[in-house]
GROMACS .gro file of N, CA and C in nm:
model
  456
    1LYS      N    1  17.081   7.391   7.501
    1LYS     CA    2  17.086   7.248   7.524
    1LYS      C    3  16.994   7.214   7.639
    2ASN      N    4  16.912   7.113   7.624
    2ASN     CA    5  16.816   7.072   7.725
    2ASN      C    6  16.884   7.000   7.841
    3GLY      N    7  16.994   6.938   7.821
    3GLY     CA    8  17.062   6.867   7.929
    3GLY      C    9  16.978   6.752   7.980
    4ASP      N   10  16.974   6.737   8.111
    4ASP     CA   11  16.899   6.629   8.173
    4ASP      C   12  16.757   6.669   8.210
    5ASN      N   13  16.714   6.791   8.174
    5ASN     CA   14  16.580   6.838   8.208
    5ASN      C   15  16.477   6.776   8.115
    6PRO      N   16  16.364   6.730   8.170
    6PRO     CA   17  16.259   6.673   8.084
    6PRO      C   18  16.191   6.785   8.004
    7PRO      N   19  16.133   6.750   7.887
    7PRO     CA   20  16.061   6.853   7.809
    7PRO      C   21  15.938   6.901   7.885
    8PHE      N   22  15.894   7.022   7.856
    8PHE     CA   23  15.774   7.076   7.920
    8PHE      C   24  15.684   7.139   7.815
    9THR      N   25  15.558   7.156   7.852
    9THR     CA   26  15.459   7.214   7.763
    9THR      C   27  15.400   7.338   7.828
   10VAL      N   28  15.385   7.445   7.752
   10VAL     CA   29  15.323   7.568   7.799
   10VAL      C   30  15.183   7.572   7.743
   11THR      N   31  15.084   7.593   7.832
   11THR     CA   32  14.946   7.605   7.787
   11THR      C   33  14.889   7.736   7.839
   12GLY      N   34  14.785   7.784   7.776
   12GLY     CA   35  14.719   7.907   7.821
   12GLY      C   36  14.697   8.001   7.704
   13LEU      N   37  14.655   8.121   7.735
   13LEU     CA   38  14.627   8.222   7.635
   13LEU      C   39  14.758   8.285   7.592
   14LEU      N   40  14.792   8.271   7.464
   14LEU     CA   41  14.914   8.328   7.413
   14LEU      C   42  14.882   8.444   7.321
   15ASP      N   43  14.960   8.549   7.329
   15ASP     CA   44  14.947   8.666   7.244
   15ASP      C   45  15.004   8.629   7.107
   16PRO      N   46  14.921   8.627   6.999
   16PRO     CA   47  14.970   8.583   6.869
   16PRO      C   48  15.076   8.675   6.810
   17GLU      N   49  15.091   8.796   6.858
   17GLU     CA   50  15.190   8.889   6.807
   17GLU      C   51  15.313   8.895   6.894
   18GLY      N   52  15.326   8.806   6.991
   18GLY     CA   53  15.440   8.811   7.082
   18GLY      C   54  15.405   8.892   7.204
   19CYS      N   55  15.507   8.938   7.274
   19CYS     CA   56  15.487   9.010   7.400
   19CYS      C   57  15.498   9.160   7.385
   20ASP      N   58  15.484   9.211   7.263
   20ASP     CA   59  15.499   9.354   7.243
   20ASP      C   60  15.368   9.430   7.252
   21GLY      N   61  15.260   9.362   7.292
   21GLY     CA   62  15.131   9.430   7.307
   21GLY      C   63  15.054   9.443   7.177
   22GLY      N   64  15.103   9.384   7.068
   22GLY     CA   65  15.037   9.398   6.940
   22GLY      C   66  14.929   9.295   6.916
   23GLY      N   67  14.905   9.203   7.009
   23GLY     CA   68  14.806   9.098   6.989
   23GLY      C   69  14.665   9.146   7.015
   24VAL      N   70  14.570   9.063   6.978
   24VAL     CA   71  14.429   9.094   6.997
   24VAL      C   72  14.375   9.009   7.110
   25LEU      N   73  14.318   9.073   7.210
   25LEU     CA   74  14.257   9.003   7.321
   25LEU      C   75  14.106   9.019   7.312
   26PRO      N   76  14.029   8.915   7.339
   26PRO     CA   77  13.883   8.926   7.330
   26PRO      C   78  13.830   9.027   7.431
   27ALA      N   79  13.708   9.072   7.406
   27ALA     CA   80  13.640   9.162   7.500
   27ALA      C   81  13.641   9.097   7.638
   28ASP      N   82  13.667   9.176   7.741
   28ASP     CA   83  13.677   9.123   7.877
   28ASP      C   84  13.613   9.222   7.974
   29ILE      N   85  13.493   9.190   8.021
   29ILE     CA   86  13.419   9.282   8.108
   29ILE      C   87  13.475   9.281   8.250
   30ASP      N   88  13.473   9.398   8.311
   30ASP     CA   89  13.506   9.413   8.452
   30ASP      C   90  13.402   9.506   8.511
   31VAL      N   91  13.332   9.462   8.615
   31VAL     CA   92  13.231   9.543   8.682
   31VAL      C   93  13.278   9.566   8.825
   32ASP      N   94  13.280   9.693   8.865
   32ASP     CA   95  13.330   9.729   8.997
   32ASP      C   96  13.238   9.831   9.061
   33PRO      N   97  13.195   9.811   9.183
   33PRO     CA   98  13.223   9.697   9.270
   33PRO      C   99  13.131   9.580   9.239
   34ASP      N  100  13.156   9.465   9.304
   34ASP     CA  101  13.069   9.349   9.283
   34ASP      C  102  12.955   9.347   9.384
   35ALA      N  103  12.959   9.438   9.481
   35ALA     CA  104  12.849   9.453   9.578
   35ALA      C  105  12.845   9.598   9.625
   36ILE      N  106  12.725   9.648   9.650
   36ILE     CA  107  12.703   9.781   9.705
   36ILE      C  108  12.627   9.763   9.836
   37ASP      N  109  12.677   9.820   9.943
   37ASP     CA  110  12.610   9.808  10.073
   37ASP      C  111  12.548   9.943  10.109
   38TYR      N  112  12.416   9.952  10.098
   38TYR     CA  113  12.347  10.076  10.131
   38TYR      C  114  12.328  10.095  10.280
   39GLY      N  115  12.340   9.986  10.357
   39GLY     CA  116  12.322   9.996  10.501
   39GLY      C  117  12.176  10.022  10.537
   40LEU      N  118  12.155  10.090  10.649
   40LEU     CA  119  12.020  10.120  10.698
   40LEU      C  120  11.974  10.255  10.643
   41VAL      N  121  11.856  10.255  10.583
   41VAL     CA  122  11.802  10.375  10.520
   41VAL      C  123  11.657  10.392  10.565
   42CYS      N  124  11.618  10.514  10.603
   42CYS     CA  125  11.480  10.539  10.645
   42CYS      C  126  11.384  10.512  10.529
   43VAL      N  127  11.273  10.447  10.560
   43VAL     CA  128  11.170  10.417  10.460
   43VAL      C  129  11.126  10.547  10.394
   44GLY      N  130  11.121  10.545  10.261
   44GLY     CA  131  11.079  10.662  10.185
   44GLY      C  132  11.194  10.755  10.148
   45SER      N  133  11.310  10.739  10.211
   45SER     CA  134  11.427  10.820  10.175
   45SER      C  135  11.496  10.757  10.055
   46THR      N  136  11.575  10.837   9.987
   46THR     CA  137  11.650  10.789   9.871
   46THR      C  138  11.798  10.810   9.894
   47VAL      N  139  11.876  10.705   9.867
   47VAL     CA  140  12.021  10.713   9.877
   47VAL      C  141  12.077  10.716   9.735
   48THR      N  142  12.157  10.818   9.707
   48THR     CA  143  12.225  10.829   9.578
   48THR      C  144  12.375  10.822   9.603
   49GLY      N  145  12.452  10.830   9.497
   49GLY     CA  146  12.597  10.835   9.512
   49GLY      C  147  12.666  10.700   9.509
   50GLN      N  148  12.592  10.591   9.497
   50GLN     CA  149  12.653  10.459   9.484
   50GLN      C  150  12.678  10.435   9.336
   51GLU      N  151  12.804  10.426   9.297
   51GLU     CA  152  12.837  10.414   9.155
   51GLU      C  153  12.888  10.276   9.118
   52VAL      N  154  12.859  10.239   8.994
   52VAL     CA  155  12.906  10.113   8.935
   52VAL      C  156  12.981  10.149   8.808
   53SER      N  157  13.097  10.087   8.788
   53SER     CA  158  13.175  10.108   8.666
   53SER      C  159  13.181   9.978   8.587
   54ILE      N  160  13.163   9.988   8.457
   54ILE     CA  161  13.178   9.876   8.366
   54ILE      C  162  13.295   9.910   8.275
   55SER      N  163  13.394   9.820   8.268
   55SER     CA  164  13.513   9.844   8.187
   55SER      C  165  13.537   9.726   8.092
   56ASN      N  166  13.608   9.755   7.985
   56ASN     CA  167  13.652   9.652   7.891
   56ASN      C  168  13.802   9.637   7.904
   57ARG      N  169  13.848   9.526   7.961
   57ARG     CA  170  13.991   9.500   7.979
   57ARG      C  171  14.053   9.432   7.858
   58GLY      N  172  13.973   9.398   7.758
   58GLY     CA  173  14.025   9.337   7.636
   58GLY      C  174  14.058   9.443   7.533
   59SER      N  175  14.099   9.399   7.413
   59SER     CA  176  14.126   9.494   7.305
   59SER      C  177  14.016   9.493   7.199
   60GLU      N  178  13.938   9.387   7.193
   60GLU     CA  179  13.823   9.383   7.103
   60GLU      C  180  13.707   9.460   7.167
   61PRO      N  181  13.616   9.519   7.087
   61PRO     CA  182  13.503   9.592   7.144
   61PRO      C  183  13.413   9.501   7.228
   62LEU      N  184  13.360   9.558   7.336
   62LEU     CA  185  13.264   9.490   7.424
   62LEU      C  186  13.129   9.557   7.404
   63THR      N  187  13.025   9.478   7.378
   63THR     CA  188  12.891   9.532   7.367
   63THR      C  189  12.814   9.495   7.493
   64VAL      N  190  12.766   9.596   7.566
   64VAL     CA  191  12.679   9.574   7.681
   64VAL      C  192  12.537   9.576   7.626
   65THR      N  193  12.470   9.461   7.633
   65THR     CA  194  12.339   9.446   7.569
   65THR      C  195  12.222   9.478   7.659
   66ASP      N  196  12.241   9.466   7.793
   66ASP     CA  197  12.128   9.493   7.883
   66ASP      C  198  12.179   9.520   8.024
   67LEU      N  199  12.110   9.610   8.093
   67LEU     CA  200  12.130   9.638   8.235
   67LEU      C  201  11.995   9.620   8.302
   68THR      N  202  11.984   9.527   8.399
   68THR     CA  203  11.856   9.496   8.461
   68THR      C  204  11.870   9.499   8.613
   69LEU      N  205  11.779   9.569   8.679
   69LEU     CA  206  11.769   9.565   8.825
   69LEU      C  207  11.652   9.474   8.860
   70THR      N  208  11.675   9.375   8.948
   70THR     CA  209  11.573   9.274   8.975
   70THR      C  210  11.478   9.310   9.088
   71ASN      N  211  11.495   9.424   9.153
   71ASN     CA  212  11.406   9.467   9.261
   71ASN      C  213  11.375   9.615   9.239
   72PRO      N  214  11.246   9.653   9.236
   72PRO     CA  215  11.211   9.792   9.205
   72PRO      C  216  11.253   9.896   9.310
   73VAL      N  217  11.296   9.855   9.430
   73VAL     CA  218  11.344   9.953   9.527
   73VAL      C  219  11.482  10.006   9.488
   74PHE      N  220  11.550   9.936   9.396
   74PHE     CA  221  11.675   9.984   9.340
   74PHE      C  222  11.645  10.038   9.201
   75ASP      N  223  11.700  10.153   9.169
   75ASP     CA  224  11.665  10.218   9.043
   75ASP      C  225  11.787  10.293   8.991
   76PHE      N  226  11.785  10.319   8.861
   76PHE     CA  227  11.891  10.400   8.803
   76PHE      C  228  11.860  10.548   8.820
   77GLY      N  229  11.729  10.584   8.833
   77GLY     CA  230  11.694  10.725   8.841
   77GLY      C  231  11.753  10.799   8.722
   78HIS      N  232  11.807  10.913   8.748
   78HIS     CA  233  11.876  10.992   8.644
   78HIS      C  234  12.025  10.992   8.676
   79GLN      N  235  12.082  10.873   8.688
   79GLN     CA  236  12.219  10.857   8.733
   79GLN      C  237  12.317  10.826   8.620
   80ASN      N  238  12.301  10.894   8.505
   80ASN     CA  239  12.394  10.882   8.392
   80ASN      C  240  12.404  10.741   8.335
   81VAL      N  241  12.293  10.669   8.331
   81VAL     CA  242  12.293  10.533   8.279
   81VAL      C  243  12.284  10.537   8.127
   82PRO      N  244  12.379  10.472   8.060
   82PRO     CA  245  12.372  10.470   7.914
   82PRO      C  246  12.259  10.380   7.865
   83THR      N  247  12.205  10.413   7.750
   83THR     CA  248  12.101  10.332   7.688
   83THR      C  249  12.165  10.209   7.626
   84THR      N  250  12.106  10.092   7.653
   84THR     CA  251  12.159   9.969   7.595
   84THR      C  252  12.094   9.944   7.460
   85PRO      N  253  12.166   9.880   7.371
   85PRO     CA  254  12.304   9.834   7.382
   85PRO      C  255  12.402   9.949   7.362
   86PHE      N  256  12.522   9.935   7.420
   86PHE     CA  257  12.629  10.030   7.395
   86PHE      C  258  12.761   9.955   7.390
   87ASP      N  259  12.859  10.016   7.323
   87ASP     CA  260  12.990   9.954   7.303
   87ASP      C  261  13.097  10.023   7.386
   88LEU      N  262  13.190   9.943   7.436
   88LEU     CA  263  13.310   9.994   7.502
   88LEU      C  264  13.429   9.940   7.426
   89GLN      N  265  13.514  10.028   7.376
   89GLN     CA  266  13.636   9.987   7.310
   89GLN      C  267  13.735   9.939   7.416
   90GLY      N  268  13.842   9.874   7.374
   90GLY     CA  269  13.943   9.827   7.468
   90GLY      C  270  13.993   9.940   7.557
   91GLY      N  271  13.991   9.919   7.688
   91GLY     CA  272  14.037  10.019   7.784
   91GLY      C  273  13.933  10.122   7.825
   92GLU      N  274  13.819  10.126   7.757
   92GLU     CA  275  13.715  10.224   7.792
   92GLU      C  276  13.629  10.174   7.908
   93SER      N  277  13.566  10.269   7.976
   93SER     CA  278  13.474  10.234   8.085
   93SER      C  279  13.361  10.336   8.090
   94VAL      N  280  13.256  10.299   8.159
   94VAL     CA  281  13.142  10.388   8.184
   94VAL      C  282  13.104  10.372   8.331
   95THR      N  283  13.066  10.482   8.394
   95THR     CA  284  13.027  10.481   8.535
   95THR      C  285  12.889  10.543   8.548
   96PHE      N  286  12.804  10.481   8.630
   96PHE     CA  287  12.669  10.531   8.652
   96PHE      C  288  12.628  10.499   8.794
   97GLY      N  289  12.521  10.563   8.838
   97GLY     CA  290  12.474  10.545   8.975
   97GLY      C  291  12.355  10.452   8.985
   98VAL      N  292  12.341  10.391   9.101
   98VAL     CA  293  12.224  10.309   9.135
   98VAL      C  294  12.170  10.365   9.266
   99ILE      N  295  12.040  10.400   9.269
   99ILE     CA  296  11.981  10.458   9.389
   99ILE      C  297  11.895  10.356   9.461
  100TYR      N  298  11.873  10.381   9.589
  100TYR     CA  299  11.794  10.290   9.673
  100TYR      C  300  11.690  10.370   9.748
  101THR      N  301  11.564  10.328   9.735
  101THR     CA  302  11.452  10.391   9.805
  101THR      C  303  11.367  10.280   9.867
  102PRO      N  304  11.392  10.245   9.994
  102PRO     CA  305  11.311  10.139  10.056
  102PRO      C  306  11.166  10.183  10.072
  103ASP      N  307  11.074  10.090  10.043
  103ASP     CA  308  10.932  10.123  10.055
  103ASP      C  309  10.869  10.063  10.180
  104ASP      N  310  10.945   9.982  10.256
  104ASP     CA  311  10.898   9.930  10.384
  104ASP      C  312  11.019   9.889  10.467
  105ALA      N  313  10.994   9.860  10.595
  105ALA     CA  314  11.103   9.820  10.684
  105ALA      C  315  11.144   9.676  10.652
  106GLY      N  316  11.273   9.651  10.657
  106GLY     CA  317  11.325   9.516  10.636
  106GLY      C  318  11.432   9.512  10.530
  107LEU      N  319  11.493   9.396  10.518
  107LEU     CA  320  11.602   9.375  10.424
  107LEU      C  321  11.552   9.372  10.280
  108ASP      N  322  11.620   9.444  10.193
  108ASP     CA  323  11.592   9.442  10.049
  108ASP      C  324  11.714   9.385   9.978
  109THR      N  325  11.690   9.286   9.894
  109THR     CA  326  11.798   9.228   9.815
  109THR      C  327  11.758   9.233   9.669
  110GLY      N  328  11.852   9.213   9.585
  110GLY     CA  329  11.828   9.212   9.441
  110GLY      C  330  11.962   9.204   9.372
  111GLU      N  331  11.958   9.220   9.242
  111GLU     CA  332  12.080   9.217   9.163
  111GLU      C  333  12.073   9.320   9.052
  112LEU      N  334  12.188   9.373   9.017
  112LEU     CA  335  12.206   9.445   8.893
  112LEU      C  336  12.271   9.344   8.799
  113LEU      N  337  12.201   9.308   8.692
  113LEU     CA  338  12.252   9.211   8.595
  113LEU      C  339  12.305   9.287   8.474
  114VAL      N  340  12.429   9.259   8.437
  114VAL     CA  341  12.494   9.323   8.323
  114VAL      C  342  12.519   9.215   8.218
  115ASP      N  343  12.448   9.222   8.106
  115ASP     CA  344  12.464   9.126   7.996
  115ASP      C  345  12.554   9.189   7.890
  116SER      N  346  12.648   9.108   7.838
  116SER     CA  347  12.743   9.162   7.741
  116SER      C  348  12.791   9.055   7.645
  117SER      N  349  12.879   9.100   7.554
  117SER     CA  350  12.937   9.010   7.455
  117SER      C  351  13.066   8.945   7.504
  118ASP      N  352  13.100   8.958   7.632
  118ASP     CA  353  13.220   8.893   7.686
  118ASP      C  354  13.206   8.743   7.665
  119PRO      N  355  13.302   8.679   7.597
  119PRO     CA  356  13.287   8.538   7.565
  119PRO      C  357  13.288   8.444   7.685
  120ASP      N  358  13.354   8.479   7.796
  120ASP     CA  359  13.356   8.387   7.910
  120ASP      C  360  13.274   8.437   8.030
  121GLU      N  361  13.223   8.558   8.025
  121GLU     CA  362  13.133   8.611   8.130
  121GLU      C  363  13.020   8.688   8.063
  122PRO      N  364  12.924   8.618   8.001
  122PRO     CA  365  12.817   8.689   7.931
  122PRO      C  366  12.721   8.763   8.024
  123GLN      N  367  12.718   8.726   8.153
  123GLN     CA  368  12.636   8.798   8.250
  123GLN      C  369  12.713   8.811   8.381
  124VAL      N  370  12.720   8.935   8.430
  124VAL     CA  371  12.786   8.966   8.556
  124VAL      C  372  12.681   9.029   8.646
  125SER      N  373  12.686   8.997   8.777
  125SER     CA  374  12.587   9.055   8.869
  125SER      C  375  12.655   9.135   8.979
  126VAL      N  376  12.585   9.240   9.022
  126VAL     CA  377  12.624   9.322   9.136
  126VAL      C  378  12.510   9.310   9.237
  127THR      N  379  12.543   9.282   9.363
  127THR     CA  380  12.439   9.273   9.465
  127THR      C  381  12.432   9.404   9.542
  128PRO      N  382  12.312   9.467   9.546
  128PRO     CA  383  12.297   9.592   9.620
  128PRO      C  384  12.205   9.577   9.742
  129PRO      N  385  12.250   9.509   9.849
  129PRO     CA  386  12.159   9.496   9.964
  129PRO      C  387  12.143   9.626  10.040
  130GLY      N  388  12.026   9.641  10.101
  130GLY     CA  389  11.997   9.755  10.186
  130GLY      C  390  11.886   9.716  10.280
  131ALA      N  391  11.865   9.794  10.384
  131ALA     CA  392  11.759   9.765  10.480
  131ALA      C  393  11.681   9.892  10.509
  132GLY      N  394  11.551   9.884  10.487
  132GLY     CA  395  11.463   9.996  10.521
  132GLY      C  396  11.433   9.994  10.669
  133VAL      N  397  11.437  10.110  10.731
  133VAL     CA  398  11.407  10.122  10.873
  133VAL      C  399  11.304  10.233  10.893
  134LEU      N  400  11.228  10.223  11.002
  134LEU     CA  401  11.129  10.324  11.036
  134LEU      C  402  11.188  10.423  11.135
  135ARG      N  403  11.149  10.550  11.123
  135ARG     CA  404  11.192  10.651  11.218
  135ARG      C  405  11.084  10.659  11.326
  136SER      N  406  11.127  10.645  11.451
  136SER     CA  407  11.030  10.651  11.562
  136SER      C  408  10.994  10.797  11.590
  137ARG      N  409  10.894  10.819  11.671
  137ARG     CA  410  10.851  10.955  11.704
  137ARG      C  411  10.960  11.032  11.778
  138ALA      N  412  11.046  10.962  11.848
  138ALA     CA  413  11.154  11.027  11.921
  138ALA      C  414  11.268  11.066  11.829
  139GLY      N  415  11.259  11.028  11.701
  139GLY     CA  416  11.362  11.065  11.606
  139GLY      C  417  11.474  10.963  11.592
  140ARG      N  418  11.467  10.854  11.668
  140ARG     CA  419  11.569  10.749  11.656
  140ARG      C  420  11.525  10.651  11.549
  141LEU      N  421  11.622  10.579  11.494
  141LEU     CA  422  11.590  10.476  11.396
  141LEU      C  423  11.543  10.351  11.467
  142ASP      N  424  11.433  10.294  11.419
  142ASP     CA  425  11.384  10.167  11.469
  142ASP      C  426  11.431  10.060  11.372
  143ARG      N  427  11.533   9.984  11.414
  143ARG     CA  428  11.593   9.886  11.324
  143ARG      C  429  11.509   9.760  11.310
  144GLY      N  430  11.417   9.737  11.395
  144GLY     CA  431  11.334   9.617  11.385
  144GLY      C  432  11.418   9.493  11.372
  145ASP      N  433  11.381   9.407  11.278
  145ASP     CA  434  11.454   9.282  11.257
  145ASP      C  435  11.549   9.291  11.139
  146ALA      N  436  11.584   9.412  11.097
  146ALA     CA  437  11.668   9.426  10.979
  146ALA      C  438  11.815   9.398  11.014
  147HIS      N  439  11.868   9.293  10.957
  147HIS     CA  440  12.009   9.259  10.970
  147HIS      C  441  12.067   9.258  10.830
  148LEU      N  442  12.174   9.330  10.810
  148LEU     CA  443  12.228   9.345  10.676
  148LEU      C  444  12.368   9.288  10.670
  149HIS      N  445  12.388   9.198  10.576
  149HIS     CA  446  12.519   9.140  10.552
  149HIS      C  447  12.540   9.137  10.402
  150ALA      N  448  12.634   9.215  10.352
  150ALA     CA  449  12.661   9.216  10.209
  150ALA      C  450  12.741   9.092  10.172
  151ALA      N  451  12.691   9.018  10.076
  151ALA     CA  452  12.763   8.898  10.029
  151ALA      C  453  12.861   8.940   9.922
  152ARG      N  454  12.986   8.902   9.937
  152ARG     CA  455  13.088   8.935   9.835
  152ARG      C  456  13.139   8.808   9.774
   0.00000   0.00000   0.00000
């Protein structure tokens, strides 16, 4: 019995099969992390070990159609990067590395752009800032004017 309570309406994404997990959810991309902070790196050196994971949180297959780095100082190298296009089934993920090799002193910015079949996020970006620094003759790092702030 409703009693004296006014009627209400529920809106949002509803599972067509109920709450038993049998419904179909669209492909849903998740990229982690959303920023990589390389910090200060000597010019000509290469930093490896920074990993990015792409996951499908939906139940429908997700197709990753392109991976693009917008600055050549950031590279995939041989860091287990899958060839695009590739598919991730619901719950699957892939992890790969992005390397940084500054070619001069100063702040380097760019983006890793991930294009996919996600219906509400067709492109996701990861920002990988880093700063190239020169090594002085005394062996100390010369930071120059490099100030690094990772935007999240």
